[in-house]
Amino acid sequence: MAVQDMQGLLKHELGDLLYAEKVFLKGLKQMSKEASNPMIRDRIVRHAEETQEHIVNIERAFETIGYKPRAQKCDAAIGLDEERKSFRDEDPSPEVLEAFNLGSGLRVEHYEIAGYRTAIALAKQTGNEQCARLLQHNLDQEVAMATFLEQSAPNALAELGDLLDEDVSD
Ligand SMILES: [Fe+2]
Ligand SMILES: [Fe+2]
């Protein structure tokens, strides 16, 4: 049924985010196993825990606007996850896979950031302040993860590369 009003659009956006978070949670768990740098691995594990909270927050956000939580199939999330898996399945070296996962993870965070910003704007526009607050909590954690992937992770990975080079020259 076509969405006819802003509250309906908010519900649609929440359903999209709920589905996406569930897809990305599985991806984070896989990526944490593939990460060899402990700093990167720990951060991914922590974000997987945060993602479990995100799911609960979205379910609560649904309730604040009077609906039962319901995921809405998100083809974009499936596509992002498929791209990650098909690259991995080609069997790149562990370092290449780790570097690839940083970029793949960053794309995911930006998808989530766009979704939360949209849903927060809609929640505010429709007077659903409690819903907006719950989503803001998730958004803040997505932004922090995106910043980590963009700024800290490449350095950690470069250090890992140097260590590997030293091993080879020994
Ligand atoms: Fe999330
Ligand atoms: Fe995230």
mmCIF file of C-alpha atoms and ligand atoms in Angstrom:
data_model
loop_
_atom_site.group_PDB
_atom_site.id
_atom_site.type_symbol
_atom_site.label_atom_id
_atom_site.label_comp_id
_atom_site.label_asym_id
_atom_site.label_seq_id
_atom_site.Cartn_x
_atom_site.Cartn_y
_atom_site.Cartn_z
ATOM 1 C CA MET A 1 0.000 0.000 0.000
ATOM 2 C CA ALA A 2 1.386 3.383 -0.953
ATOM 3 C CA VAL A 3 2.594 5.610 1.867
ATOM 4 C CA GLN A 4 0.266 8.608 2.114
ATOM 5 C CA ASP A 5 1.640 10.780 4.899
ATOM 6 C CA MET A 6 4.817 11.739 6.773
ATOM 7 C CA GLN A 7 4.057 9.437 9.720
ATOM 8 C CA GLY A 8 3.686 6.573 7.219
ATOM 9 C CA LEU A 9 6.994 7.543 5.641
ATOM 10 C CA LEU A 10 8.646 7.568 9.074
ATOM 11 C CA LYS A 11 7.308 4.050 9.695
ATOM 12 C CA HIS A 12 8.699 2.979 6.300
ATOM 13 C CA GLU A 13 12.123 4.447 7.123
ATOM 14 C CA LEU A 14 12.178 2.687 10.503
ATOM 15 C CA GLY A 15 11.341 -0.625 8.802
ATOM 16 C CA ASP A 16 14.150 -0.087 6.292
ATOM 17 C CA LEU A 17 16.644 0.704 9.069
ATOM 18 C CA LEU A 18 15.549 -2.283 11.139
ATOM 19 C CA TYR A 19 16.118 -4.630 8.219
ATOM 20 C CA ALA A 20 19.440 -2.979 7.317
ATOM 21 C CA GLU A 21 20.752 -3.167 10.898
ATOM 22 C CA LYS A 22 20.040 -6.893 11.019
ATOM 23 C CA VAL A 23 21.899 -7.485 7.747
ATOM 24 C CA PHE A 24 24.829 -5.337 8.896
ATOM 25 C CA LEU A 25 25.030 -7.081 12.272
ATOM 26 C CA LYS A 26 25.833 -10.369 10.543
ATOM 27 C CA GLY A 27 28.388 -8.562 8.362
ATOM 28 C CA LEU A 28 30.118 -7.010 11.385
ATOM 29 C CA LYS A 29 30.401 -10.411 13.042
ATOM 30 C CA GLN A 30 32.052 -11.832 9.926
ATOM 31 C CA MET A 31 34.370 -8.839 9.544
ATOM 32 C CA SER A 32 35.476 -9.082 13.168
ATOM 33 C CA LYS A 33 36.689 -12.629 12.463
ATOM 34 C CA GLU A 34 38.558 -11.443 9.380
ATOM 35 C CA ALA A 35 40.357 -8.559 11.139
ATOM 36 C CA SER A 36 43.899 -9.326 12.298
ATOM 37 C CA ASN A 37 44.727 -5.887 13.745
ATOM 38 C CA PRO A 38 43.495 -6.024 17.372
ATOM 39 C CA MET A 39 42.470 -2.346 17.448
ATOM 40 C CA ILE A 40 40.325 -2.757 14.350
ATOM 41 C CA ARG A 41 38.927 -6.070 15.536
ATOM 42 C CA ASP A 42 37.970 -4.694 18.967
ATOM 43 C CA ARG A 43 36.290 -1.672 17.442
ATOM 44 C CA ILE A 44 34.265 -3.871 15.071
ATOM 45 C CA VAL A 45 33.244 -6.145 17.951
ATOM 46 C CA ARG A 46 32.148 -3.077 19.945
ATOM 47 C CA HIS A 47 30.149 -1.760 17.009
ATOM 48 C CA ALA A 48 28.440 -5.144 16.648
ATOM 49 C CA GLU A 49 27.340 -4.773 20.292
ATOM 50 C CA GLU A 50 26.171 -1.232 19.577
ATOM 51 C CA THR A 51 24.275 -2.544 16.565
ATOM 52 C CA GLN A 52 22.324 -4.912 18.813
ATOM 53 C CA GLU A 53 21.316 -1.824 20.810
ATOM 54 C CA HIS A 54 20.394 -0.037 17.573
ATOM 55 C CA ILE A 55 17.932 -2.807 16.769
ATOM 56 C CA VAL A 56 16.304 -2.472 20.210
ATOM 57 C CA ASN A 57 16.177 1.322 19.859
ATOM 58 C CA ILE A 58 14.447 1.084 16.475
ATOM 59 C CA GLU A 59 11.910 -1.354 17.933
ATOM 60 C CA ARG A 60 11.255 1.163 20.707
ATOM 61 C CA ALA A 61 11.062 3.987 18.167
ATOM 62 C CA PHE A 62 8.286 2.068 16.362
ATOM 63 C CA GLU A 63 6.367 1.826 19.624
ATOM 64 C CA THR A 64 6.696 5.566 20.314
ATOM 65 C CA ILE A 65 4.795 6.249 17.084
ATOM 66 C CA GLY A 66 2.172 3.597 17.808
ATOM 67 C CA TYR A 67 3.268 0.737 15.575
ATOM 68 C CA LYS A 68 4.559 -2.775 16.096
ATOM 69 C CA PRO A 69 8.195 -3.108 14.979
ATOM 70 C CA ARG A 70 8.351 -4.520 11.482
ATOM 71 C CA ALA A 71 11.377 -4.826 9.214
ATOM 72 C CA GLN A 72 10.972 -3.758 5.608
ATOM 73 C CA LYS A 73 13.172 -5.545 3.060
ATOM 74 C CA CYS A 74 16.079 -3.237 2.242
ATOM 75 C CA ASP A 75 17.664 -4.044 -1.126
ATOM 76 C CA ALA A 76 20.426 -1.477 -0.599
ATOM 77 C CA ALA A 77 21.618 -3.219 2.585
ATOM 78 C CA ILE A 78 21.462 -6.599 0.854
ATOM 79 C CA GLY A 79 23.456 -5.170 -2.070
ATOM 80 C CA LEU A 80 26.164 -3.700 0.165
ATOM 81 C CA ASP A 81 26.472 -7.004 1.983
ATOM 82 C CA GLU A 82 26.555 -9.017 -1.253
ATOM 83 C CA GLU A 83 29.378 -6.884 -2.643
ATOM 84 C CA ARG A 84 31.392 -7.491 0.520
ATOM 85 C CA LYS A 85 30.795 -11.226 0.410
ATOM 86 C CA SER A 86 31.585 -11.633 -3.282
ATOM 87 C CA PHE A 87 34.926 -9.832 -2.857
ATOM 88 C CA ARG A 88 35.785 -12.029 0.122
ATOM 89 C CA ASP A 89 34.772 -15.179 -1.746
ATOM 90 C CA GLU A 90 37.392 -14.430 -4.411
ATOM 91 C CA ASP A 91 39.966 -15.213 -1.708
ATOM 92 C CA PRO A 92 42.079 -12.045 -1.440
ATOM 93 C CA SER A 93 45.125 -12.043 0.856
ATOM 94 C CA PRO A 94 44.209 -11.385 4.530
ATOM 95 C CA GLU A 95 45.723 -7.854 4.456
ATOM 96 C CA VAL A 96 43.851 -6.942 1.286
ATOM 97 C CA LEU A 97 40.632 -8.294 2.746
ATOM 98 C CA GLU A 98 41.144 -6.287 5.931
ATOM 99 C CA ALA A 99 41.742 -3.086 3.930
ATOM 100 C CA PHE A 100 38.748 -3.837 1.713
ATOM 101 C CA ASN A 101 36.534 -4.379 4.763
ATOM 102 C CA LEU A 102 37.346 -0.877 6.040
ATOM 103 C CA GLY A 103 35.958 0.672 2.864
ATOM 104 C CA SER A 104 33.016 -1.692 2.820
ATOM 105 C CA GLY A 105 32.287 -0.870 6.468
ATOM 106 C CA LEU A 106 32.515 2.851 5.764
ATOM 107 C CA ARG A 107 29.914 2.529 2.995
ATOM 108 C CA VAL A 108 27.612 0.744 5.434
ATOM 109 C CA GLU A 109 28.024 3.435 8.102
ATOM 110 C CA HIS A 110 27.206 6.150 5.591
ATOM 111 C CA TYR A 111 24.107 4.289 4.469
ATOM 112 C CA GLU A 112 22.981 4.125 8.094
ATOM 113 C CA ILE A 113 23.851 7.780 8.715
ATOM 114 C CA ALA A 114 21.715 8.844 5.748
ATOM 115 C CA GLY A 115 18.825 6.690 6.968
ATOM 116 C CA TYR A 116 18.950 7.965 10.544
ATOM 117 C CA ARG A 117 19.239 11.602 9.477
ATOM 118 C CA THR A 118 16.178 11.182 7.265
ATOM 119 C CA ALA A 119 14.165 9.390 9.955
ATOM 120 C CA ILE A 120 15.142 11.935 12.631
ATOM 121 C CA ALA A 121 14.035 14.812 10.404
ATOM 122 C CA LEU A 122 10.711 13.056 9.797
ATOM 123 C CA ALA A 123 10.256 12.292 13.502
ATOM 124 C CA LYS A 124 10.819 15.940 14.404
ATOM 125 C CA GLN A 125 8.562 17.148 11.629
ATOM 126 C CA THR A 126 5.740 14.908 12.870
ATOM 127 C CA GLY A 127 6.234 15.895 16.533
ATOM 128 C CA ASN A 128 7.683 12.530 17.609
ATOM 129 C CA GLU A 129 10.464 13.821 19.849
ATOM 130 C CA GLN A 130 10.973 10.581 21.782
ATOM 131 C CA CYS A 131 11.362 8.685 18.520
ATOM 132 C CA ALA A 132 13.892 11.290 17.330
ATOM 133 C CA ARG A 133 15.903 10.930 20.552
ATOM 134 C CA LEU A 134 16.163 7.145 20.238
ATOM 135 C CA LEU A 135 17.336 7.460 16.638
ATOM 136 C CA GLN A 136 19.809 10.203 17.519
ATOM 137 C CA HIS A 137 21.520 7.788 19.918
ATOM 138 C CA ASN A 138 22.047 5.334 17.047
ATOM 139 C CA LEU A 139 23.151 8.087 14.665
ATOM 140 C CA ASP A 140 25.840 9.314 17.075
ATOM 141 C CA GLN A 141 27.325 5.809 17.252
ATOM 142 C CA GLU A 142 27.252 5.417 13.446
ATOM 143 C CA VAL A 143 29.087 8.731 13.034
ATOM 144 C CA ALA A 144 31.698 7.656 15.605
ATOM 145 C CA MET A 145 32.234 4.354 13.785
ATOM 146 C CA ALA A 146 32.492 6.087 10.405
ATOM 147 C CA THR A 147 35.096 8.470 11.868
ATOM 148 C CA PHE A 148 37.083 5.537 13.234
ATOM 149 C CA LEU A 149 37.035 3.728 9.895
ATOM 150 C CA GLU A 150 38.035 6.860 8.046
ATOM 151 C CA GLN A 151 40.719 8.210 10.370
ATOM 152 C CA SER A 152 42.158 5.579 12.714
ATOM 153 C CA ALA A 153 41.783 2.331 10.845
ATOM 154 C CA PRO A 154 44.010 3.166 7.830
ATOM 155 C CA ASN A 155 46.926 3.980 10.183
ATOM 156 C CA ALA A 156 46.406 0.764 12.111
ATOM 157 C CA LEU A 157 46.390 -1.106 8.857
ATOM 158 C CA ALA A 158 49.539 0.649 7.604
ATOM 159 C CA GLU A 159 51.323 -0.415 10.813
ATOM 160 C CA LEU A 160 50.196 -3.961 10.195
ATOM 161 C CA GLY A 161 51.598 -3.724 6.648
ATOM 162 C CA ASP A 162 54.977 -2.508 8.024
ATOM 163 C CA LEU A 163 55.113 -5.414 10.454
ATOM 164 C CA LEU A 164 54.390 -7.856 7.662
ATOM 165 C CA ASP A 165 57.150 -6.287 5.525
ATOM 166 C CA GLU A 166 59.617 -6.669 8.391
ATOM 167 C CA ASP A 167 58.679 -10.344 8.725
ATOM 168 C CA VAL A 168 59.378 -10.886 5.045
ATOM 169 C CA SER A 169 62.798 -9.166 5.176
ATOM 170 C CA ASP A 170 63.978 -11.207 8.194
HETATM 171 FE FE FE B 1 23.638 0.711 13.370
HETATM 172 FE FE FE B 2 26.812 1.034 12.018
#
